[in-house]
Amino acid sequence: FSIRTQLHIYKGSGIRESGYRRDLFMIQFLASIANSEMILMSMFSRWSLLPWLKEDFGNHDDYDAAELPLMVEECLLFFIHLLSQTSYYSDPTEVIDQRLSTEIIHALCFQPLTYSKLCSEVPDFLVHEKRFDLVLKKVANYEPPLSSNQSGIYKLKEELFSQVDPYYIHYNSNKREEAEKAMKERISKKKKVPITETFITPSLKSLENTVFKDLFRFTSSKNFVQFLKSTLKYVNNEGIAKTDTMLNFALHLIHIAIEGRELKYSREFSENIWSELTADHNEPFYYESVGSLLYKFLKDDDYGLHHSKIREIFRTLKDKDRTVDSYLKEQVQSFDASISVSYTHLTLPTICSV
């Protein structure tokens, strides 16, 4: 099996509950109680991405030139799941209903389904839950068949489309792209703006009264910020045509880290993204922090499909720290504040799924 085939079996097959989901839970717990630097270096070592932290993109013992960017994408997605798949930690008494609701919503958001087809999309152990049919009635409307040779279908209630998370833990790449496209089209239609001006906003649950309250602590680590910086530098070097998915994941991860409900960690992260960390670069007019690289992408029309997301990141940063423009004036050539202003403040909340 290839690395990605093994990963697909681990994350999306019948063993997912005892595979990826269980391991993710254990790492979330460890990240909440252990030293951040130790956890991160251990994770990057397991992912064989320690050279990536040094901005070494050419010499790698474990991955060839084609495999390396794919593994970085998977690592970015892993961090997205690590930070966002937490909604069931806040109220243990509602775990089953939340799990059922989430699974059904993320199965029906693409198209209406018959009962048998819906059951095939949901893990067997959840289909056999006593409350499955009760929760189904809450989240979907039943449309009876029009003729004797047809089957009735379940259609997701309109108001629940806002709970669809394109980064849902059990979506494969095709479903993730399809869900993101569908959500952006809905935003575009609802807000009457071009689809290029839409973006997905993470909606994060508070972990304040749980054992996971310090989960976001590692986002304030310099090694985490360096990982993001290395990723953005790779995107800058290779061009958007080769790295569109990588940039999309990196931007969403940055957005999540800034939006974190634990303010002390989100503020530390928001400050650290202006640090250059290393000074080894060839562009004399760019200070090469995460923030300055994001601004660089904003000035390049080739990255136009990502401009709305980057502008929203800057807007969120300014809500937490009004000195953002001051950083940019220091770090980029010919700073223009209007470039980083959102076309309009658009959000479609996504509930981070169980």
Short mmCIF file of C-alpha atoms in Angstrom, two decimals:
data_model
loop_
_atom_site.label_atom_id
_atom_site.label_comp_id
_atom_site.label_asym_id
_atom_site.label_seq_id
_atom_site.Cartn_x
_atom_site.Cartn_y
_atom_site.Cartn_z
CA PHE A 1 0.00 0.00 0.00
CA SER A 2 1.07 3.57 -0.60
CA ILE A 3 1.31 5.96 2.35
CA ARG A 4 -1.92 7.67 1.35
CA THR A 5 -3.77 4.38 0.90
CA GLN A 6 -2.76 3.33 4.39
CA LEU A 7 -3.85 6.72 5.71
CA HIS A 8 -7.24 6.41 3.99
CA ILE A 9 -7.84 3.02 5.63
CA TYR A 10 -6.73 4.41 9.00
CA LYS A 11 -8.95 7.51 8.81
CA GLY A 12 -12.00 6.57 6.77
CA SER A 13 -12.73 2.85 6.92
CA GLY A 14 -14.54 0.70 9.47
CA ILE A 15 -11.63 0.98 11.91
CA ARG A 16 -11.81 4.77 12.11
CA GLU A 17 -13.23 4.81 15.65
CA SER A 18 -10.40 2.67 16.98
CA GLY A 19 -7.89 4.25 14.62
CA TYR A 20 -7.67 7.93 13.73
CA ARG A 21 -10.40 9.24 16.05
CA ARG A 22 -9.07 7.43 19.11
CA ASP A 23 -5.50 8.50 18.43
CA LEU A 24 -6.57 12.09 17.82
CA PHE A 25 -8.35 12.12 21.18
CA MET A 26 -5.24 10.82 22.94
CA ILE A 27 -3.02 13.44 21.30
CA GLN A 28 -5.50 16.18 22.19
CA PHE A 29 -5.33 15.05 25.81
CA LEU A 30 -1.53 14.90 25.77
CA ALA A 31 -1.25 18.32 24.11
CA SER A 32 -3.47 19.75 26.85
CA ILE A 33 -1.30 18.64 29.75
CA ALA A 34 2.28 18.22 28.46
CA ASN A 35 5.07 20.60 27.44
CA SER A 36 4.22 22.17 24.08
CA GLU A 37 7.72 22.08 22.60
CA MET A 38 8.16 18.43 23.51
CA ILE A 39 4.79 17.50 22.00
CA LEU A 40 5.42 19.40 18.78
CA MET A 41 8.91 18.08 18.20
CA SER A 42 7.65 14.56 18.86
CA MET A 43 4.81 15.03 16.35
CA PHE A 44 7.03 16.54 13.67
CA SER A 45 9.49 13.70 14.21
CA ARG A 46 6.74 11.10 13.78
CA TRP A 47 5.63 12.88 10.62
CA SER A 48 9.29 12.93 9.46
CA LEU A 49 9.01 16.70 8.94
CA LEU A 50 11.87 17.98 11.09
CA PRO A 51 13.80 19.16 7.98
CA TRP A 52 10.67 21.15 6.99
CA LEU A 53 11.07 23.21 10.17
CA LYS A 54 14.51 24.23 8.93
CA GLU A 55 13.03 25.30 5.59
CA ASP A 56 14.88 22.43 3.93
CA PHE A 57 12.60 21.39 1.08
CA GLY A 58 15.08 19.53 -1.10
CA ASN A 59 16.89 16.92 0.96
CA HIS A 60 14.60 14.42 2.64
CA ASP A 61 15.39 10.85 3.66
CA ASP A 62 11.80 9.62 3.99
CA TYR A 63 9.82 11.33 1.20
CA ASP A 64 10.63 12.03 -2.42
CA ALA A 65 9.85 15.37 -4.09
CA ALA A 66 6.29 14.29 -4.97
CA GLU A 67 5.45 12.78 -1.57
CA LEU A 68 6.74 15.60 0.64
CA PRO A 69 4.10 18.25 -0.16
CA LEU A 70 1.35 15.63 0.15
CA MET A 71 2.52 14.69 3.64
CA VAL A 72 2.72 18.35 4.65
CA GLU A 73 -0.90 18.75 3.51
CA GLU A 74 -1.91 15.77 5.64
CA CYS A 75 -0.02 17.20 8.61
CA LEU A 76 -1.81 20.55 8.22
CA LEU A 77 -5.14 18.73 8.10
CA PHE A 78 -4.17 16.77 11.20
CA PHE A 79 -3.56 20.03 13.11
CA ILE A 80 -6.91 21.39 11.87
CA HIS A 81 -8.65 18.32 13.28
CA LEU A 82 -6.60 18.44 16.47
CA LEU A 83 -7.78 21.98 17.25
CA SER A 84 -11.31 21.93 15.88
CA GLN A 85 -12.81 18.51 16.57
CA THR A 86 -13.68 19.26 20.19
CA SER A 87 -17.39 20.08 20.42
CA TYR A 88 -18.29 16.87 22.26
CA TYR A 89 -15.92 17.65 25.14
CA SER A 90 -18.04 20.46 26.58
CA ASP A 91 -21.22 18.54 27.49
CA PRO A 92 -20.73 14.78 27.95
CA THR A 93 -24.47 14.24 28.59
CA GLU A 94 -25.25 15.05 24.95
CA VAL A 95 -22.47 13.10 23.24
CA ILE A 96 -24.67 10.51 21.51
CA ASP A 97 -27.15 13.02 20.12
CA GLN A 98 -24.31 15.26 18.95
CA ARG A 99 -22.57 12.38 17.23
CA LEU A 100 -25.76 11.25 15.53
CA SER A 101 -26.71 14.77 14.45
CA THR A 102 -23.25 15.50 13.10
CA GLU A 103 -23.02 12.27 11.12
CA ILE A 104 -26.47 12.73 9.57
CA ILE A 105 -25.92 16.39 8.71
CA HIS A 106 -22.61 15.66 7.01
CA ALA A 107 -24.15 12.79 5.05
CA LEU A 108 -27.23 14.71 3.87
CA CYS A 109 -25.58 18.05 3.04
CA PHE A 110 -24.66 16.94 -0.49
CA GLN A 111 -28.06 15.63 -1.57
CA PRO A 112 -31.23 14.02 -0.17
CA LEU A 113 -30.86 10.29 0.53
CA THR A 114 -33.08 7.28 1.02
CA TYR A 115 -33.06 5.71 4.47
CA SER A 116 -30.97 2.75 3.32
CA LYS A 117 -28.46 4.97 1.53
CA LEU A 118 -28.20 7.25 4.56
CA CYS A 119 -27.55 4.27 6.83
CA SER A 120 -24.75 3.14 4.53
CA GLU A 121 -23.09 6.54 4.96
CA VAL A 122 -23.20 6.41 8.78
CA PRO A 123 -21.15 3.96 10.91
CA ASP A 124 -23.14 0.86 11.89
CA PHE A 125 -22.73 1.38 15.62
CA LEU A 126 -24.46 4.78 15.31
CA VAL A 127 -27.22 3.50 13.01
CA HIS A 128 -28.03 0.90 15.68
CA GLU A 129 -28.36 3.55 18.40
CA LYS A 130 -31.92 3.71 19.80
CA ARG A 131 -32.07 7.47 19.21
CA PHE A 132 -30.98 7.36 15.57
CA ASP A 133 -34.49 7.74 14.11
CA LEU A 134 -35.42 10.41 16.67
CA VAL A 135 -32.40 12.53 15.81
CA LEU A 136 -32.99 11.96 12.08
CA LYS A 137 -36.49 13.46 12.43
CA LYS A 138 -34.99 16.52 14.15
CA VAL A 139 -32.44 17.30 11.45
CA ALA A 140 -34.17 16.15 8.25
CA ASN A 141 -37.53 16.35 6.53
CA TYR A 142 -39.00 13.21 5.01
CA GLU A 143 -40.35 13.45 1.48
CA PRO A 144 -42.56 10.47 0.55
CA PRO A 145 -42.16 8.71 -2.82
CA LEU A 146 -44.11 10.06 -5.79
CA SER A 147 -44.81 6.62 -7.19
CA SER A 148 -44.81 2.98 -6.12
CA ASN A 149 -41.46 2.27 -7.75
CA GLN A 150 -39.67 5.06 -5.89
CA SER A 151 -38.37 5.38 -2.33
CA GLY A 152 -38.93 8.20 0.10
CA ILE A 153 -35.98 10.50 0.79
CA TYR A 154 -34.64 12.49 3.73
CA LYS A 155 -33.66 16.09 3.05
CA LEU A 156 -31.51 18.14 5.42
CA LYS A 157 -33.40 21.02 7.01
CA GLU A 158 -32.41 24.33 5.48
CA GLU A 159 -31.35 25.96 8.75
CA LEU A 160 -28.87 23.16 9.46
CA PHE A 161 -26.69 23.73 6.41
CA SER A 162 -24.84 26.30 8.51
CA GLN A 163 -23.56 23.42 10.65
CA VAL A 164 -21.73 21.76 7.77
CA ASP A 165 -17.97 21.78 8.33
CA PRO A 166 -15.98 21.18 5.11
CA TYR A 167 -13.10 20.04 7.34
CA TYR A 168 -15.22 17.37 9.00
CA ILE A 169 -12.91 14.72 10.38
CA HIS A 170 -14.27 11.85 8.27
CA TYR A 171 -14.50 13.57 4.89
CA ASN A 172 -12.09 12.43 2.22
CA SER A 173 -10.50 14.99 -0.10
CA ASN A 174 -13.28 14.82 -2.69
CA LYS A 175 -16.06 15.33 -0.16
CA ARG A 176 -14.13 18.11 1.56
CA GLU A 177 -13.73 20.02 -1.70
CA GLU A 178 -17.36 19.41 -2.63
CA ALA A 179 -18.59 20.60 0.77
CA GLU A 180 -16.43 23.73 0.69
CA LYS A 181 -17.64 24.60 -2.80
CA ALA A 182 -21.28 24.09 -1.78
CA MET A 183 -20.91 26.23 1.36
CA LYS A 184 -19.25 29.06 -0.54
CA GLU A 185 -22.01 28.97 -3.16
CA ARG A 186 -24.60 29.25 -0.39
CA ILE A 187 -22.77 32.22 1.16
CA SER A 188 -22.47 33.88 -2.24
CA LYS A 189 -26.18 33.47 -2.90
CA LYS A 190 -27.22 34.56 0.60
CA LYS A 191 -24.94 37.61 0.80
CA LYS A 192 -25.20 38.48 -2.92
CA VAL A 193 -21.44 38.72 -3.37
CA PRO A 194 -19.03 37.05 -5.79
CA ILE A 195 -18.00 33.56 -4.74
CA THR A 196 -14.37 34.74 -4.78
CA GLU A 197 -15.24 36.99 -1.83
CA THR A 198 -16.51 34.17 0.37
CA PHE A 199 -14.67 32.08 2.95
CA ILE A 200 -15.32 29.51 5.65
CA THR A 201 -15.06 30.77 9.22
CA PRO A 202 -14.23 28.22 11.93
CA SER A 203 -16.57 28.19 14.90
CA LEU A 204 -14.77 26.88 17.95
CA LYS A 205 -16.22 25.61 21.19
CA SER A 206 -14.98 26.92 24.51
CA LEU A 207 -12.88 24.37 26.42
CA GLU A 208 -12.65 26.50 29.55
CA ASN A 209 -14.19 24.03 32.00
CA THR A 210 -12.70 20.87 30.52
CA VAL A 211 -9.42 19.02 30.85
CA PHE A 212 -8.68 20.25 27.31
CA LYS A 213 -8.66 23.93 28.29
CA ASP A 214 -4.96 24.25 27.36
CA LEU A 215 -5.23 22.42 24.02
CA PHE A 216 -4.34 25.59 22.08
CA ARG A 217 -1.20 26.19 24.11
CA PHE A 218 1.07 24.63 21.47
CA THR A 219 -0.11 27.18 18.88
CA SER A 220 1.93 29.83 20.71
CA SER A 221 5.08 27.75 20.27
CA LYS A 222 7.73 29.12 17.92
CA ASN A 223 8.10 25.67 16.35
CA PHE A 224 4.43 25.70 15.38
CA VAL A 225 4.76 29.16 13.86
CA GLN A 226 7.95 28.06 12.09
CA PHE A 227 6.05 25.12 10.58
CA LEU A 228 3.50 27.57 9.18
CA LYS A 229 6.19 29.92 7.95
CA SER A 230 8.05 27.09 6.22
CA THR A 231 4.79 26.07 4.56
CA LEU A 232 4.08 29.58 3.29
CA LYS A 233 7.65 29.89 2.02
CA TYR A 234 7.26 26.63 0.11
CA VAL A 235 4.02 27.94 -1.42
CA ASN A 236 5.80 31.17 -2.35
CA ASN A 237 8.68 29.25 -3.93
CA GLU A 238 6.63 26.69 -5.86
CA GLY A 239 3.68 28.85 -6.91
CA ILE A 240 -0.04 28.45 -6.33
CA ALA A 241 -0.59 26.03 -9.21
CA LYS A 242 1.32 23.32 -7.33
CA THR A 243 0.34 24.26 -3.79
CA ASP A 244 -3.31 25.41 -3.82
CA THR A 245 -4.51 22.75 -1.36
CA MET A 246 -1.52 23.28 0.91
CA LEU A 247 -2.20 27.03 1.11
CA ASN A 248 -5.90 26.45 1.69
CA PHE A 249 -5.16 24.17 4.67
CA ALA A 250 -2.48 26.51 6.04
CA LEU A 251 -4.80 29.52 5.92
CA HIS A 252 -7.59 27.66 7.69
CA LEU A 253 -5.19 26.46 10.38
CA ILE A 254 -3.91 30.01 10.90
CA HIS A 255 -7.52 31.21 11.10
CA ILE A 256 -8.33 28.59 13.75
CA ALA A 257 -5.28 29.49 15.85
CA ILE A 258 -6.22 33.19 15.78
CA GLU A 259 -9.89 32.49 16.57
CA GLY A 260 -9.08 30.23 19.55
CA ARG A 261 -11.40 30.80 22.49
CA GLU A 262 -8.51 30.66 24.99
CA LEU A 263 -7.47 34.29 24.48
CA LYS A 264 -4.02 34.10 26.04
CA TYR A 265 -2.93 31.51 23.47
CA SER A 266 -4.59 33.16 20.48
CA ARG A 267 -2.96 36.47 21.43
CA GLU A 268 0.47 34.88 21.77
CA PHE A 269 0.05 33.21 18.38
CA SER A 270 -1.11 36.52 16.88
CA GLU A 271 2.09 38.15 18.13
CA ASN A 272 4.42 35.33 17.08
CA ILE A 273 3.32 35.36 13.45
CA TRP A 274 5.17 38.68 13.08
CA SER A 275 8.47 37.12 14.13
CA GLU A 276 10.88 36.22 11.32
CA LEU A 277 12.35 33.35 13.40
CA THR A 278 15.16 32.91 10.84
CA ALA A 279 16.70 35.55 8.59
CA ASP A 280 17.79 33.28 5.73
CA HIS A 281 15.93 34.52 2.64
CA ASN A 282 16.61 36.09 -0.72
CA GLU A 283 13.92 38.77 -0.91
CA PRO A 284 15.34 42.02 0.43
CA PHE A 285 12.03 43.84 0.80
CA TYR A 286 10.17 41.21 2.78
CA TYR A 287 10.75 40.44 6.42
CA GLU A 288 9.38 36.89 5.88
CA SER A 289 7.23 36.48 8.92
CA VAL A 290 3.97 34.57 8.54
CA GLY A 291 2.14 37.91 8.50
CA SER A 292 4.33 39.52 5.85
CA LEU A 293 4.12 36.44 3.61
CA LEU A 294 0.32 36.57 3.84
CA TYR A 295 0.43 40.21 2.78
CA LYS A 296 2.70 39.27 -0.13
CA PHE A 297 0.08 36.80 -1.36
CA LEU A 298 -2.55 39.55 -1.14
CA LYS A 299 -0.57 41.65 -3.62
CA ASP A 300 -0.32 38.77 -6.12
CA ASP A 301 -3.34 38.18 -8.36
CA ASP A 302 -2.32 34.55 -8.83
CA TYR A 303 -3.52 33.96 -5.26
CA GLY A 304 -6.83 35.73 -5.90
CA LEU A 305 -9.03 32.79 -4.83
CA HIS A 306 -7.45 33.00 -1.36
CA HIS A 307 -7.57 36.78 -0.93
CA SER A 308 -10.90 36.86 0.91
CA LYS A 309 -9.64 34.33 3.47
CA ILE A 310 -6.38 36.24 4.00
CA ARG A 311 -8.25 39.54 4.42
CA GLU A 312 -10.49 37.91 7.02
CA ILE A 313 -7.40 36.66 8.85
CA PHE A 314 -6.05 40.22 8.95
CA ARG A 315 -9.43 41.53 10.11
CA THR A 316 -9.47 39.02 12.96
CA LEU A 317 -5.89 39.90 13.86
CA LYS A 318 -6.81 43.59 14.04
CA ASP A 319 -9.66 42.77 16.42
CA LYS A 320 -7.11 41.31 18.82
CA ASP A 321 -4.22 43.70 18.15
CA ARG A 322 -4.58 47.13 16.61
CA THR A 323 -0.85 47.31 15.81
CA VAL A 324 -1.15 44.96 12.81
CA ASP A 325 -0.70 47.79 10.31
CA SER A 326 2.36 48.96 12.23
CA TYR A 327 3.93 45.51 11.86
CA LEU A 328 3.20 45.50 8.15
CA LYS A 329 4.65 48.98 7.65
CA GLU A 330 7.89 47.74 9.19
CA GLN A 331 8.02 44.43 7.35
CA VAL A 332 6.88 45.03 3.76
CA GLN A 333 7.75 47.45 1.01
CA SER A 334 5.15 50.04 -0.07
CA PHE A 335 2.53 49.00 2.48
CA ASP A 336 -1.04 49.79 1.43
CA ALA A 337 -3.57 49.36 4.26
CA SER A 338 -6.51 49.14 1.84
CA ILE A 339 -5.24 45.85 0.40
CA SER A 340 -5.85 44.00 3.66
CA VAL A 341 -9.38 45.34 4.19
CA SER A 342 -12.19 42.83 3.62
CA TYR A 343 -14.57 43.31 0.71
CA THR A 344 -17.24 42.85 3.33
CA HIS A 345 -17.38 40.98 6.60
CA LEU A 346 -18.95 37.67 5.60
CA THR A 347 -19.22 34.65 7.85
CA LEU A 348 -20.93 31.34 7.69
CA PRO A 349 -20.48 29.67 11.08
CA THR A 350 -19.41 26.07 10.91
CA ILE A 351 -19.94 23.91 13.95
CA CYS A 352 -16.79 21.92 14.58
CA SER A 353 -18.10 18.41 14.44
CA VAL A 354 -18.00 15.49 16.75
#
